[in-house]
């Protein structure tokens, strides 16, 4: 049974619901669509970031050119909000640069859009304790309170717990235990409540209401006349003749658009409550009747975050904690086990002035018609559909039936002459849902041969060609127009292949053969990671940080990221970066069962799904829609909410991409095409247990744990730790014709560098066990989660690292504190994670796996997390680097493990004979070349050089070889592997093989004489570091507190060698510093290595 929407007043409820349902009709409009090729993106240092960021703020253009002038088109900037004469922030108020610059998504025929998120805002509590606090939109309350010096940095020590009653209000304990109601009904209507195992017994109820306020003026109602100089149609002269001067119309209306609020809030204009916002993932549009607006005087907007407003869990599931995020003590009023932390207006908020019509969605769909399993895509074509969703008040509906030349629709493409439709062709939807609005969708369809366009390819497989679609509407008779609305699209085919590729692929259903993707007919080995929100505090999120994160993935040879379902819909800059750089996205919808954020069958959830799909559909990087993260009901239960409610909505909105039931899942018996996994319109039913196969899996995971130190995550269970050093090699049948598997999550917990960690805590806590004088009390709650009380800071930093360090570096005293001890512990933790993951990925690459997604790419705060990249959401956080520093494992992925052609050595799984090796080609091209192994003693003496020549066919061919090595030298030697092709071009960089854990290595010099010989300023903000060593130095790691990244790290150097490393700055060079720049960088530069931390 669908749930009912609740509203404040019937009038505003009907209006808001109607607008959110994307309605249209128009009083004589002209809509123009232009398709042209976007400029080729160049991946170059910080300028690349600026290029990608331009897309986040240039969704709208005032001038559009054809393909021949596309560079000019892309270069037109989005008119700043300050250009709107109608907005006055008032005397003495200051504006703040927005950290996230998502563009508006609603456009009108009146042209004017008033950006309220550039205004000065204030914050107050309704109990009068806090008043007139400067606030920021987009942002969040904890960041605003910190900036106002009312609270300290929430991520420093335990401030997010110790100072919680400032933002939560007076302490109030839930009296009746859990009141969470996330539930579902079976086929008989029996109601089931979701897992009581997620109950958390001692959370506190938030009681304080916070109110964000701003004011604005609506004056000088001006609309920009349309321009028709470029319409090459016989009607253009008639249209020009119909233009007349704009009159001050009584029909002028306004809409308030809120792109994103987290969590429940009520919205009021001039004291009139116009509705509630209860869904973080859904845009809300509120009509503003003139009766509540002051057109000549100041207007007041208030957004009140009332803890009693029920969100039904429709906010970021990890908000109040996860096993990589800070666990709060606060819960939502409606659910005593649904944690919460910060909240605020985290996306654009603006007023749209309209005459009669507004565009709420522009949706280009690219569909390949042909065989998606064959490369190249010969004989096929692309269907390009463009859907424009508009809305109009019912009292203007007669214009939809008018034959006036005022309302003609023009379509422009570089492959055909302008095409014109009248508004009589507009498809009017069901208007019974609202007393105020009608809806209308204008659609074009074009067939384009696959040979007539350049294809969009994932990173490493080809170029990322993007084409631009621009939409504008204009009312010739009124002389009004919208702004240009731009979308980038890419032409590519997608197939999720699960059946064996022969002539017997069934028409319907998921297969049990395996799981892999074909893009443009080419089978791909997918490698990458899972992405979580870059911070719990939205006020710290930046576009530059998200672009830098995607660039980090590219640098590590990744071609796919998974947007995890317990997080957030990422900012526009993230998706633009993935489009431009060729990062495929396995995209979850925002549902998880843990902590009561599962799906409910309500109108609000339906609106959420439709909005998300319509908003993200243009991005070619998204190749899969997944309904839920680890939802047990979507594994093999017929008739569940995901297959019968969630995914059918997805399929209605987008039938151009495969759909998936959960991560992980075994797939569907019905409802999808057998060939490519795209929805076929039939009812979705899951495969049953009797005929399902684990074609997608999660794990293995290596959780941090301790015998003596309890933290909010991790339980020591006494199991034997398997170090994976060296990994055990077994032979497998490799290739698409053999059974295969997709691993969409696996990982090991890890801490970050000293630079990142120490700045977030008091000196007394500088150690992996923190200040052990502080007592702590932890009790298991569920899974790997514990509920902990006490003042020890490290208890709250998620997972310990004891078991990792003890396995690789021997049992050490992790109760020690201080800078020297903390640096050693953190280095040992990161190297331990790198070595365990190295062995795990080597094992996966020796098997028939076509998906390797690590859990997880990024940290969410400085902690014992799973991240490959440290916390770093913005530039101005002390100790943190924009986008996050790459930990040692990222450099190993870059040099070798995530390369297409890869070679490594381990021990035989049958007899543990050392020197058993393989080389694998997972790339698109045939490989002919050498695997070269040089074997050295740790003391520096040369043992042997062994070379092996191979010819490997593309798309996963494998060969095996064996090193000649005396087993008595197992603990005293190491191997450096390189792969070069026949032209001596490097195909795989330095890959180190050791035959035992660091604690058991023999002969490694304690003091290799490693030194920084020079640091040179390269005059572009970058620095070149020259290293030298007298003896063998292992896992050399460079760190700096300056903004930027090292081109290589965690590498080895042989006796008497030198190595040049470039530090690539992400900050613009400061000419005012001059010659002191090098000195400043040198002072922050730190170097460490394995032997140093073995001896401490």
Short mmCIF file of N, CA, C and O in Angstrom, two decimals, residues 1 27 109 121 187 214 216 247 255 283 381 421 444 480 567 633 716 791 800 835 914 930 1004 1039 1041 1094:
data_model
loop_
_atom_site.label_atom_id
_atom_site.label_comp_id
_atom_site.label_asym_id
_atom_site.label_seq_id
_atom_site.Cartn_x
_atom_site.Cartn_y
_atom_site.Cartn_z
N UNK A 1 0.85 -1.19 0.00
CA UNK A 1 0.00 0.00 0.00
C UNK A 1 0.88 1.23 0.00
O UNK A 1 1.77 1.36 0.84
N UNK A 27 2.34 29.03 -23.05
CA UNK A 27 1.62 30.04 -23.82
C UNK A 27 2.52 30.46 -24.96
O UNK A 27 3.19 31.44 -24.88
N UNK A 109 10.44 31.13 -18.39
CA UNK A 109 10.34 32.02 -19.52
C UNK A 109 10.59 33.47 -19.13
O UNK A 109 10.71 34.34 -20.00
N UNK A 121 23.11 34.83 5.30
CA UNK A 121 22.15 34.10 6.11
C UNK A 121 22.52 34.23 7.58
O UNK A 121 23.70 34.43 7.93
N UNK A 187 3.26 -10.98 0.45
CA UNK A 187 2.17 -11.07 -0.51
C UNK A 187 0.81 -11.20 0.17
O UNK A 187 -0.22 -10.92 -0.44
N UNK A 214 17.11 34.37 5.88
CA UNK A 214 17.67 35.38 4.99
C UNK A 214 16.53 36.26 4.52
O UNK A 214 15.35 35.96 4.78
N UNK A 216 15.25 39.08 1.11
CA UNK A 216 15.49 39.43 -0.29
C UNK A 216 14.40 40.39 -0.76
O UNK A 216 13.33 40.50 -0.16
N UNK A 247 5.25 43.84 -21.51
CA UNK A 247 4.36 44.61 -20.65
C UNK A 247 4.45 44.05 -19.24
O UNK A 247 4.71 42.88 -19.03
N UNK A 255 8.46 30.86 -7.99
CA UNK A 255 8.63 29.54 -7.38
C UNK A 255 9.85 29.59 -6.49
O UNK A 255 10.86 30.21 -6.82
N UNK A 283 14.59 17.19 -4.94
CA UNK A 283 14.38 18.63 -5.12
C UNK A 283 12.93 18.97 -4.80
O UNK A 283 12.02 18.26 -5.17
N UNK A 381 23.04 1.56 -34.79
CA UNK A 381 22.75 2.98 -34.76
C UNK A 381 22.44 3.39 -33.33
O UNK A 381 22.14 2.55 -32.46
N UNK A 421 8.27 21.84 -34.40
CA UNK A 421 7.01 21.27 -33.94
C UNK A 421 6.18 22.37 -33.31
O UNK A 421 6.73 23.31 -32.74
N UNK A 444 11.83 14.69 -28.91
CA UNK A 444 12.40 14.49 -30.23
C UNK A 444 13.13 13.15 -30.26
O UNK A 444 13.69 12.74 -29.24
N UNK A 480 9.74 36.98 -24.32
CA UNK A 480 10.50 36.45 -23.18
C UNK A 480 11.16 35.14 -23.56
O UNK A 480 10.77 34.48 -24.52
N UNK A 567 25.36 6.66 1.12
CA UNK A 567 25.94 7.99 1.14
C UNK A 567 25.01 9.05 0.57
O UNK A 567 23.89 9.23 1.03
N UNK A 633 16.77 -8.65 1.21
CA UNK A 633 15.51 -8.99 0.56
C UNK A 633 15.62 -9.00 -0.95
O UNK A 633 14.74 -9.49 -1.64
N UNK A 716 38.02 -8.74 18.20
CA UNK A 716 39.04 -9.79 18.05
C UNK A 716 38.38 -11.14 18.30
O UNK A 716 37.84 -11.40 19.36
N UNK A 791 36.63 9.00 27.44
CA UNK A 791 37.26 10.18 26.83
C UNK A 791 38.45 9.87 25.95
O UNK A 791 39.08 10.79 25.43
N UNK A 800 40.85 -0.31 15.22
CA UNK A 800 42.27 -0.37 15.62
C UNK A 800 43.10 -0.95 14.48
O UNK A 800 42.57 -1.37 13.45
N UNK A 835 50.40 -4.47 1.94
CA UNK A 835 50.87 -5.83 1.68
C UNK A 835 49.71 -6.83 1.65
O UNK A 835 49.69 -7.74 0.82
N UNK A 914 58.49 -21.56 -3.89
CA UNK A 914 58.57 -20.14 -4.18
C UNK A 914 58.95 -19.91 -5.64
O UNK A 914 59.46 -20.80 -6.32
N UNK A 930 58.46 -8.63 -22.64
CA UNK A 930 59.25 -9.37 -21.66
C UNK A 930 58.77 -9.05 -20.24
O UNK A 930 58.43 -7.91 -19.91
N UNK A 1004 68.16 -6.59 5.86
CA UNK A 1004 67.79 -5.24 5.44
C UNK A 1004 68.53 -4.23 6.31
O UNK A 1004 68.39 -4.24 7.54
N UNK A 1039 56.12 12.46 2.55
CA UNK A 1039 54.91 13.15 2.99
C UNK A 1039 55.21 14.63 3.16
O UNK A 1039 56.34 15.02 3.45
N UNK A 1041 52.93 18.52 4.24
CA UNK A 1041 51.67 19.17 4.61
C UNK A 1041 51.22 20.17 3.57
O UNK A 1041 50.15 20.77 3.69
N UNK A 1094 61.30 -0.75 11.37
CA UNK A 1094 61.54 -2.08 11.91
C UNK A 1094 62.42 -2.02 13.15
O UNK A 1094 62.36 -2.88 14.03
#
